[in-house]
């Protein structure tokens, strides 16, 4: 049995080698020889396991279908610097016309993005951008502004001498750090009366945020607001206090404008968030790619808007998620 | 009572119950460190917070005692969980959703078991492969997006049963099942025998491969249940949830006295290990220990547990050797 299995494996291996050598791999990305030029774009996602990154990758894929002359291949960086760097190198070797990088850790990907530029490939960084690469373009949202739109309204909403808890994203992450700095400058420095009674790193995760909140409510009978660097963590913390009369008026702020967050705002449980629209990022990424590939422009650096979502305008964003199928 | 006898009893207590002494001391320290620690609600919170990981840890305990492990449990949990949530949304049946989670997880664990027993793949590699595949399958199924609006599904993780939060009830039931399996069944004795010395177990007529497969199937049932509780607790189907839970579960089992080299461990010890980690996490947040320092402390605890495990094992081996030596001397003398 083992002998036959070994023989079979060897035959399969040899056949695959022969097939591989005799004929170039046919992929949907192969440029056509006739007709208008089709541009090949490699989109190197940070991690498909990251819900925002997955949302963005899906949006990019959908947006690409609107362009007849652009074909996008999505690659998963698996939240790993070396994997992502290897994918960029592979894309350079495969001579893609453009490479869009959603960095796992901007500085770790910088030399590889520079290599792509040096190889004459159009290079675009997104969510978050890698600043200062000569010849590269970028499409991003400004994390400082995303937090600031919430912080500015929170100044009037959070009561005097309030107790608040803060949930941070992973340290070293460009968006996590910039959002926290924004809250510090735009809110905490202007409201010295507000006391932080708990601050932890919940790594963007809902379940980690839940665990911290469960402990904080034991230590503090009064928590007036949850300040979270993304919606997932805000939703996790709110899960703990929902239905608890002591925290009936608790305020909660996030960033991203996820489907869950807009539903919580509609229910009156969450106060506000700011939209980091993957759809808008995707639209601009493809438009930017098109302009750069066709030579209409040579360099583009842009930020998408980060509108505040609250009870006044939440219906509009619920509709947006309904259209995308994220809300039934 | 002679000094020798007292020493012997003390050694026995130390080797069997040291983990509970550590837990008791930690409990007292935590109670003194913060007045909120000892409240009923806080202790219930800790129990609820550790429930998912502890259920995974019971499965790991059986596997580790048997000389194996499961690195895929966090990913399989995510896959089973999202399939279960999706089943509920599409059918409205909580029972069916529960069954789907268990079936999905058991299938993954049967594959783990087959890799280990039929293809002789080291459990580390087999379950590492499953870890990647199951996570990929969960992401593929959901397109990487969380599933919201899960309705009554939250009853599994947020409801109460017999006046206790449901996750705690699940944890206690699975504790009882694991304890019974390990202590009172032929399968349990075989698990210890295989982990202690696989060749000897094989020679004594134990069907090693069959026991290993059964151990993975039991682990699959536990992981499926944990998946339901996790998704229900976080009120959503999260394909990227429970990342790293397999390591938390391994930590609980090892701190609880399960020996990584196999043959030694208990369900109650694992529960104690999970509570030690739970108490530590809780008190560090209550007393506002710096987040980075928390990671150092957690790491140090794991290192200490493993060092203690190696030290205790070498001490036991020396004691056994001394006893064998004494026996042979005695026999030689009598002859």
XYZ file of C-alpha atoms in Angstrom:
663
model
C 0.000 0.000 0.000
C 2.761 2.368 1.075
C 4.752 1.406 -2.013
C 1.831 2.185 -4.344
C 1.230 5.464 -2.540
C 4.865 6.450 -3.008
C 4.745 5.565 -6.717
C 1.551 7.562 -7.139
C 3.047 10.572 -5.396
C 6.167 10.454 -7.567
C 4.056 10.202 -10.749
C 1.859 13.126 -9.700
C 4.942 15.166 -8.822
C 6.618 14.421 -12.155
C 3.484 15.221 -14.107
C 3.057 18.528 -12.299
C 6.694 19.427 -13.015
C 6.276 18.523 -16.709
C 3.021 20.429 -17.006
C 4.585 23.370 -15.188
C 7.582 23.420 -17.542
C 5.710 22.938 -20.772
C 3.148 25.669 -20.441
C 3.157 29.054 -18.681
C 0.555 29.335 -15.936
C -2.623 30.806 -17.265
C -4.087 33.316 -14.927
C -6.831 35.782 -15.309
C -4.206 38.474 -14.825
C -2.305 37.602 -18.005
C -2.275 40.723 -20.155
C -3.999 40.338 -23.483
C -1.906 40.647 -26.593
C -4.620 42.310 -28.575
C -6.934 45.197 -27.857
C -6.463 47.889 -25.219
C -3.734 47.403 -22.623
C -4.761 45.639 -19.426
C -2.840 46.726 -16.344
C -1.987 44.188 -13.635
C -2.198 45.479 -10.070
C -1.002 43.553 -6.994
C -2.887 44.452 -3.828
C -0.899 43.337 -0.782
C -3.373 43.269 2.117
C -2.181 43.586 5.706
C -4.095 40.521 6.874
C -7.283 38.931 5.683
C -7.911 37.970 9.308
C -8.244 41.652 10.217
C -11.895 42.553 9.646
C -11.188 46.067 8.365
C -8.422 44.793 6.073
C -10.790 42.132 4.759
C -13.506 44.734 4.185
C -11.010 46.886 2.265
C -9.686 43.965 0.210
C -13.244 42.970 -0.744
C -14.075 46.561 -1.640
C -10.944 46.828 -3.808
C -11.897 43.614 -5.594
C -15.429 44.881 -6.276
C -14.203 48.292 -7.403
C -11.687 46.732 -9.780
C -14.542 45.043 -11.645
C -15.662 48.496 -12.807
C -12.432 48.950 -14.753
C -12.024 47.138 -18.072
C -8.301 47.831 -18.228
C -7.312 46.950 -14.649
C -7.062 43.512 -13.091
C -6.282 43.274 -9.386
C -4.744 40.267 -7.641
C -5.186 40.217 -3.865
C -2.413 38.811 -1.649
C -2.654 38.197 2.104
C 0.212 39.573 4.227
C -1.046 37.518 7.206
C -0.155 40.339 9.641
C 3.451 39.305 9.218
C 6.213 41.653 8.083
C 8.346 39.032 6.396
C 5.352 37.508 4.574
C 4.287 40.912 3.379
C 7.812 41.874 2.291
C 8.155 38.602 0.384
C 4.839 39.292 -1.370
C 6.076 42.739 -2.432
C 9.300 41.192 -3.763
C 7.300 38.563 -5.654
C 5.101 41.270 -7.158
C 8.228 43.129 -8.318
C 9.643 39.943 -9.846
C 6.302 39.234 -11.528
C 6.482 42.712 -13.086
C 3.094 43.961 -11.989
C 2.254 47.364 -13.406
C 1.273 48.679 -9.986
C 1.571 47.505 -6.388
C -0.782 48.701 -3.674
C 0.589 48.063 -0.180
C -1.503 48.093 2.974
C 1.432 47.856 5.370
C 1.481 45.667 8.415
C 4.195 47.866 9.881
C 5.077 50.825 7.663
C 8.760 51.020 8.492
C 9.292 47.295 7.908
C 7.741 47.562 4.451
C 9.464 50.860 3.547
C 12.609 49.341 1.922
C 10.462 46.965 -0.128
C 8.140 49.740 -1.257
C 11.264 51.700 -2.243
C 12.482 48.667 -4.214
C 9.173 48.615 -6.096
C 9.550 52.308 -6.973
C 13.157 51.709 -8.041
C 11.961 48.897 -10.317
C 9.768 51.426 -12.114
C 6.522 49.991 -10.729
C 3.752 52.351 -9.675
C 3.611 52.045 -5.905
C 0.709 53.164 -3.718
C 0.533 52.808 0.062
C -2.779 52.773 1.874
C -4.250 52.373 5.368
C -1.740 53.391 6.628
C 0.457 55.283 4.212
C 4.241 55.034 4.381
C 5.334 58.648 4.388
C 8.198 60.104 2.415
C 8.846 57.485 -0.263
C 9.993 59.438 -3.282
C 8.025 58.426 -6.345
C 5.288 56.580 -4.415
C 1.681 57.702 -3.999
C -0.752 57.186 -1.153
C -4.460 56.949 -0.377
C -5.351 56.929 3.301
C -7.554 58.279 6.048
C -6.014 60.540 8.644
C -6.147 58.660 11.983
C -5.638 61.866 13.961
C -8.684 63.411 12.300
C -10.723 60.210 12.729
C -10.335 60.372 16.491
C -10.520 64.159 16.583
C -14.035 64.351 15.102
C -15.220 62.260 18.062
C -13.049 64.047 20.625
C -14.354 67.451 19.612
C -17.989 66.505 20.229
C -17.060 64.561 23.375
C -15.816 67.783 24.994
C -19.404 68.948 25.345
C -20.993 65.516 25.835
C -18.853 63.994 28.603
C -19.979 65.383 31.968
C -17.792 67.296 34.413
C -15.459 65.184 36.596
C -16.324 62.142 34.537
C -14.661 58.760 34.888
C -13.682 57.272 31.551
C -12.029 54.099 30.311
C -9.752 53.936 27.282
C -9.264 50.965 24.951
C -6.190 51.100 22.761
C -5.160 49.290 19.595
C -1.871 47.418 19.243
C 1.106 49.578 20.233
C 3.282 50.633 17.325
C 0.371 50.573 14.907
C 0.285 53.926 13.078
C -3.499 54.306 13.339
C -3.707 53.079 16.947
C -1.014 55.463 18.135
C -2.203 58.496 16.156
C -5.801 58.065 17.347
C -4.661 57.922 20.986
C -2.487 61.033 20.519
C -5.484 62.768 18.985
C -7.712 61.984 21.985
C -4.946 63.226 24.276
C -4.525 66.559 22.488
C -8.104 67.184 21.445
C -9.834 65.993 24.599
C -7.819 65.049 27.686
C -5.597 68.136 27.617
C -8.681 70.324 27.303
C -10.643 68.450 29.974
C -8.305 67.980 32.969
C -11.361 67.256 35.144
C -11.886 63.915 33.376
C -10.279 60.944 35.092
C -9.078 57.831 33.251
C -10.019 54.982 35.588
C -8.835 52.237 33.265
C -6.716 52.081 30.139
C -5.648 48.881 28.424
C -4.485 47.543 25.071
C -7.269 45.377 23.633
C -5.560 44.925 20.229
C -8.676 46.001 18.243
C -10.436 42.879 19.672
C -13.994 42.754 20.914
C -13.486 39.864 23.335
C -10.420 41.439 24.953
C -12.310 44.716 25.372
C -15.179 42.800 27.009
C -12.865 41.207 29.546
C -11.347 44.554 30.519
C -14.723 46.232 30.807
C -16.049 43.420 33.008
C -13.216 44.080 35.414
C -13.489 47.870 35.272
C -17.164 47.839 36.201
C -16.204 45.940 39.363
C -13.705 48.565 40.399
C -15.779 51.593 39.404
C -19.442 52.060 40.118
C -19.294 55.184 37.947
C -17.967 55.076 34.391
C -19.298 57.869 32.219
C -17.664 57.085 28.890
C -15.860 54.459 26.855
C -13.200 55.871 24.563
C -12.107 53.225 22.089
C -9.672 53.501 19.226
C -11.930 51.362 17.048
C -15.566 50.276 16.919
C -14.891 46.626 17.655
C -13.508 47.441 21.107
C -16.251 49.990 21.841
C -18.855 47.346 20.952
C -17.154 44.796 23.236
C -17.179 47.175 26.189
C -20.822 48.104 25.546
C -21.747 44.407 25.504
C -20.802 44.282 29.200
C -22.896 47.203 30.398
C -25.976 46.797 28.231
C -29.009 46.357 30.422
C -27.094 47.515 33.537
C -29.035 50.435 35.019
C -25.867 51.897 36.584
C -24.461 52.516 33.115
C -27.670 53.376 31.291
C -26.313 56.770 30.226
C -22.790 55.682 29.383
C -21.259 57.336 26.309
C -19.155 55.349 23.849
C -16.894 56.501 21.031
C -15.152 54.491 18.337
C -13.632 54.758 14.874
C -14.360 52.891 11.601
C -18.118 53.112 11.134
C -18.584 49.342 11.052
C -21.994 47.776 10.522
C -22.158 46.833 14.193
C -21.295 50.357 15.317
C -23.998 52.012 13.235
C -26.564 49.535 14.575
C -25.467 50.343 18.133
C -25.753 54.069 17.419
C -29.238 53.496 16.014
C -30.192 51.623 19.204
C -28.911 54.550 21.257
C -26.171 52.475 22.888
C -23.155 53.981 21.164
C -22.594 57.728 20.955
C -20.526 58.252 17.833
C -17.876 56.937 15.508
C -16.104 58.310 12.477
C -16.311 56.588 9.174
C -13.254 55.033 7.699
C -14.985 53.908 4.572
C -13.344 50.946 2.909
C -15.618 51.632 -0.077
C -14.300 55.174 -0.400
C -10.708 54.036 0.066
C -11.240 51.398 -2.622
C -12.858 53.867 -5.029
C -9.949 56.254 -4.606
C -7.343 53.506 -4.779
C -8.626 52.337 -8.148
C -9.100 55.864 -9.456
C -5.566 56.741 -8.333
C -4.173 53.553 -9.882
C -5.934 54.350 -13.141
C -4.624 57.916 -13.292
C -1.075 56.808 -12.521
C -1.138 53.838 -14.894
C -2.491 55.843 -17.802
C -0.023 58.639 -17.154
C -2.721 61.162 -16.385
C -0.857 61.967 -13.149
C 2.550 60.999 -11.775
C 2.003 61.311 -8.041
C -1.079 61.448 -5.859
C -1.306 61.768 -2.076
C -4.807 61.964 -0.717
C -6.879 61.429 2.401
C -10.498 60.347 2.359
C -13.020 62.124 4.565
C -13.808 60.874 8.042
C -17.350 62.071 8.715
C -18.796 61.788 12.202
C -21.590 59.231 12.503
C -24.085 59.847 15.286
C -27.787 59.456 15.932
C -28.571 62.381 13.605
C -27.137 60.841 10.444
C -26.828 57.147 11.261
C -29.644 56.073 8.895
C -27.602 57.145 5.907
C -24.747 54.838 6.967
C -27.073 51.960 7.793
C -28.268 52.242 4.215
C -24.650 52.215 3.032
C -24.011 48.932 4.895
C -27.322 47.487 3.696
C -26.329 48.147 0.092
C -23.047 46.350 0.755
C -24.850 43.412 2.358
C -23.243 43.860 5.786
C -26.633 44.607 7.367
C -29.674 42.539 6.554
C 4.565 9.704 63.864
C 8.174 9.520 62.773
C 9.932 12.394 60.984
C 10.252 10.173 57.921
C 6.500 9.627 57.763
C 5.799 13.354 58.203
C 8.297 14.136 55.421
C 6.651 11.536 53.207
C 3.176 12.987 53.766
C 4.494 16.527 53.184
C 6.169 15.394 49.930
C 2.906 13.755 48.881
C 0.916 16.929 49.607
C 3.495 19.050 47.791
C 3.523 16.887 44.693
C -0.252 16.422 44.472
C -1.703 19.635 45.795
C 0.954 22.341 45.319
C -1.071 23.954 42.548
C -4.003 24.406 44.921
C -1.692 25.894 47.559
C -0.462 28.373 44.950
C -4.054 29.161 43.982
C -5.064 29.682 47.628
C -2.077 31.954 48.331
C -2.761 33.945 45.166
C -6.422 34.253 46.124
C -5.495 35.668 49.539
C -2.949 38.094 48.039
C -5.468 39.314 45.449
C -8.144 39.774 48.123
C -5.780 41.931 50.143
C -4.533 43.869 47.115
C -7.936 45.168 46.059
C -11.251 45.284 47.891
C -13.227 44.642 44.690
C -11.517 41.340 44.006
C -13.470 39.328 46.548
C -16.936 40.448 45.436
C -19.275 37.730 44.145
C -19.754 39.557 40.859
C -16.016 39.881 40.260
C -15.398 36.208 40.980
C -18.287 35.322 38.668
C -16.759 37.588 36.023
C -13.398 35.852 36.293
C -15.063 32.452 35.992
C -17.023 33.599 32.948
C -13.917 35.169 31.362
C -11.873 31.996 31.719
C -14.686 29.641 30.681
C -13.937 29.420 26.936
C -10.197 28.978 27.394
C -10.740 26.480 30.224
C -13.032 24.338 28.082
C -10.294 24.292 25.427
C -7.772 23.528 28.167
C -9.701 20.412 29.262
C -9.355 19.041 25.736
C -5.676 19.979 25.722
C -5.203 18.251 29.079
C -6.439 14.917 27.730
C -4.275 15.313 24.622
C -1.136 16.376 26.505
C -1.475 13.545 29.026
C -1.682 11.240 26.004
C 1.539 12.762 24.639
C -0.105 15.001 22.030
C -1.415 18.570 21.776
C -3.697 20.768 19.680
C -2.449 24.017 18.197
C -5.549 24.358 16.055
C -8.146 24.794 18.789
C -8.438 28.607 18.491
C -8.886 28.460 14.715
C -11.221 25.461 14.814
C -13.240 27.303 17.461
C -13.581 30.241 15.057
C -14.626 27.997 12.168
C -17.110 26.006 14.252
C -18.432 29.232 15.773
C -19.101 31.069 12.511
C -20.713 27.994 10.955
C -22.897 27.681 14.023
C -23.919 31.369 14.011
C -24.653 31.173 10.329
C -26.758 28.029 10.846
C -28.782 29.802 13.504
C -29.348 32.852 11.307
C -30.496 30.658 8.427
C -32.618 28.147 10.347
C -33.544 29.809 13.633
C -32.703 26.579 15.459
C -30.396 26.876 18.462
C -30.125 23.091 18.715
C -29.062 22.734 15.096
C -26.575 25.575 15.484
C -25.078 23.815 18.515
C -24.853 20.489 16.680
C -23.245 22.073 13.609
C -20.500 23.619 15.771
C -19.713 20.264 17.341
C -19.790 18.372 14.038
C -17.511 20.923 12.335
C -15.032 20.829 15.182
C -15.101 17.037 15.453
C -14.402 16.706 11.708
C -11.354 18.973 12.059
C -10.172 16.910 15.015
C -10.724 13.621 13.193
C -8.425 14.998 10.504
C -5.912 15.930 13.229
C -6.201 12.418 14.631
C -5.767 10.785 11.221
C -2.670 12.861 10.512
C -1.192 11.816 13.842
C -2.153 8.139 13.860
C -2.247 7.067 10.203
C 0.385 9.343 8.720
C 2.512 9.484 11.899
C 2.741 13.275 11.663
C 3.961 14.881 14.886
C 0.902 16.437 16.616
C 2.655 19.809 16.620
C 2.869 19.822 12.814
C -0.513 18.205 12.155
C -2.415 20.660 14.325
C -0.328 23.593 13.098
C -1.492 22.754 9.574
C -5.078 22.505 10.792
C -4.690 25.842 12.586
C -3.966 27.548 9.259
C -6.581 25.611 7.295
C -9.402 26.144 9.792
C -8.721 29.877 10.084
C -8.597 30.124 6.315
C -11.882 28.235 6.020
C -13.545 30.542 8.581
C -12.335 33.616 6.681
C -13.326 32.148 3.322
C -16.789 31.256 4.562
C -17.458 34.742 5.964
C -15.406 36.618 3.383
C -13.422 37.932 6.341
C -16.389 39.848 7.730
C -18.023 39.562 11.139
C -21.622 38.313 11.275
C -23.912 40.608 13.257
C -27.554 40.529 14.440
C -27.388 37.047 15.918
C -30.556 37.356 18.008
C -31.259 34.649 20.582
C -27.959 32.940 19.864
C -26.501 35.094 22.661
C -28.345 32.916 25.191
C -25.513 30.368 25.104
C -22.901 32.838 26.296
C -24.869 35.575 28.004
C -27.762 33.752 29.614
C -28.074 32.089 33.039
C -28.609 28.458 33.971
C -29.393 27.377 37.556
C -28.618 30.928 38.674
C -25.117 30.835 37.194
C -23.904 32.357 33.937
C -24.315 29.662 31.255
C -20.618 29.626 30.198
C -19.678 28.729 33.786
C -22.230 25.902 33.815
C -20.760 24.551 30.560
C -17.273 24.818 32.054
C -18.281 22.915 35.204
C -20.089 20.194 33.248
C -17.074 19.690 31.001
C -14.817 19.686 34.062
C -16.931 16.850 35.521
C -16.865 14.937 32.219
C -13.077 15.323 31.862
C -12.512 14.339 35.477
C -14.720 11.261 35.079
C -13.092 10.238 31.785
C -9.569 10.530 33.157
C -10.261 9.048 36.569
C -12.886 6.380 36.074
C -12.730 4.970 32.560
C -10.494 2.464 30.828
C -9.991 5.102 28.137
C -8.679 7.504 30.794
C -6.237 4.957 32.174
C -5.073 4.216 28.637
C -4.484 7.927 28.040
C -2.157 8.060 31.059
C -0.462 4.826 30.022
C 0.218 6.045 26.474
C 1.540 9.394 27.693
C 3.711 7.683 30.294
C 5.272 5.159 27.935
C 3.709 4.573 24.531
C 5.718 1.450 23.742
C 4.862 -0.163 27.063
C 1.186 0.759 26.574
C 1.245 -0.804 23.118
C 2.945 -3.926 24.446
C 0.315 -4.237 27.164
C -2.435 -4.461 24.539
C -3.710 -0.901 24.477
C -4.843 0.160 21.026
C -2.745 3.315 20.932
C -4.043 4.750 17.657
C -7.670 4.218 18.626
C -7.164 5.965 21.992
C -5.401 8.864 20.279
C -8.257 9.234 17.768
C -10.800 9.198 20.602
C -8.786 11.846 22.470
C -8.943 14.126 19.420
C -12.675 13.488 18.992
C -13.356 14.419 22.618
C -11.220 17.517 22.129
C -13.325 18.294 19.047
C -16.552 18.174 21.048
C -15.094 20.534 23.669
C -13.757 22.970 21.038
C -17.149 23.030 19.288
C -18.915 23.898 22.546
C -16.291 26.580 23.264
C -16.953 28.007 19.785
C -20.658 28.394 20.501
C -20.009 30.078 23.849
C -17.362 32.414 22.422
C -19.485 33.672 19.512
C -22.486 34.036 21.745
C -20.492 35.928 24.352
C -19.139 38.443 21.848
C -22.559 38.715 20.184
C -21.326 38.011 16.674
C -19.806 35.502 14.317
C -16.158 36.479 14.322
C -13.913 34.545 11.918
C -10.880 36.335 13.298
C -11.854 35.738 16.936
C -10.056 33.576 19.520
C -6.623 34.148 18.001
C -3.997 32.617 20.301
C -6.560 30.837 22.492
C -4.756 27.517 21.928
C -1.736 28.974 23.705
C -3.849 30.306 26.589
C -5.358 26.821 26.907
C -1.929 25.180 26.873
C -0.787 27.668 29.510
C -3.713 26.802 31.789
C -3.048 23.068 31.408
C 0.702 23.369 32.030
C 0.350 25.745 34.990
C -2.227 23.296 36.317
C 0.404 20.583 36.472
C -0.108 18.754 33.183
C 3.314 17.587 32.121
C 4.334 18.456 28.581
C 6.144 15.138 28.369
C 2.854 13.287 28.895
C 1.474 10.854 31.439
C 0.714 13.394 34.155
C -2.146 15.842 34.643
C -5.685 16.276 35.890
C -8.862 18.159 35.019
C -9.045 19.827 38.425
C -5.397 20.903 38.127
C -6.170 22.506 34.758
C -9.101 24.368 36.283
C -6.762 25.606 39.024
C -4.240 26.662 36.375
C -6.921 28.587 34.485
C -8.007 30.311 37.690
C -4.404 31.264 38.498
C -4.126 33.001 35.120
C -7.631 34.488 35.530
C -6.893 35.845 39.020
C -3.611 37.343 37.839
C -5.160 39.022 34.795
C -8.011 40.352 36.906
C -5.900 41.737 39.738
C -3.460 43.351 37.318
C -6.309 45.260 35.679
C -7.946 46.108 39.025
C -4.674 47.465 40.403
C -3.874 49.141 37.086
C -0.567 47.449 36.383
C 1.062 48.776 33.214
C -0.074 46.808 30.115
C 3.472 45.952 29.046
C 4.397 44.808 32.562
C 1.334 42.539 32.522
C 2.781 40.677 29.546
C 6.125 40.234 31.330
C 4.383 38.846 34.407
C 2.269 36.418 32.346
C 5.377 35.207 30.524
C 7.294 34.777 33.765
C 4.474 32.693 35.267
C 4.507 30.348 32.250
C 8.309 30.024 32.457
C 8.125 29.259 36.194
C 5.408 26.640 35.641
C 7.479 24.850 33.010
C 10.663 25.029 35.131
C 8.717 23.603 38.075
C 7.324 20.834 35.837
C 10.815 19.812 34.681
C 12.232 20.008 38.221
C 9.365 17.968 39.705
C 9.649 15.349 36.985
C 13.406 14.930 37.458
C 12.862 14.675 41.228
C 10.226 11.976 40.719
C 12.533 10.061 38.389
C 15.381 10.218 40.941
C 13.035 9.038 43.689
C 11.871 6.129 41.532
C 15.496 5.196 40.730
C 16.401 5.293 44.422
C 13.430 3.095 45.243
C 14.347 0.604 42.481
C 17.948 0.579 43.755
C 16.769 -0.030 47.319
C 14.490 -2.848 46.158
C 17.284 -4.564 44.237
C 19.621 -4.242 47.214
C 16.924 -5.723 49.445
C 16.367 -8.603 47.011
C 20.115 -9.254 46.746
C 20.381 -9.238 50.549
C 17.519 -11.744 50.931
C 19.022 -14.034 48.310
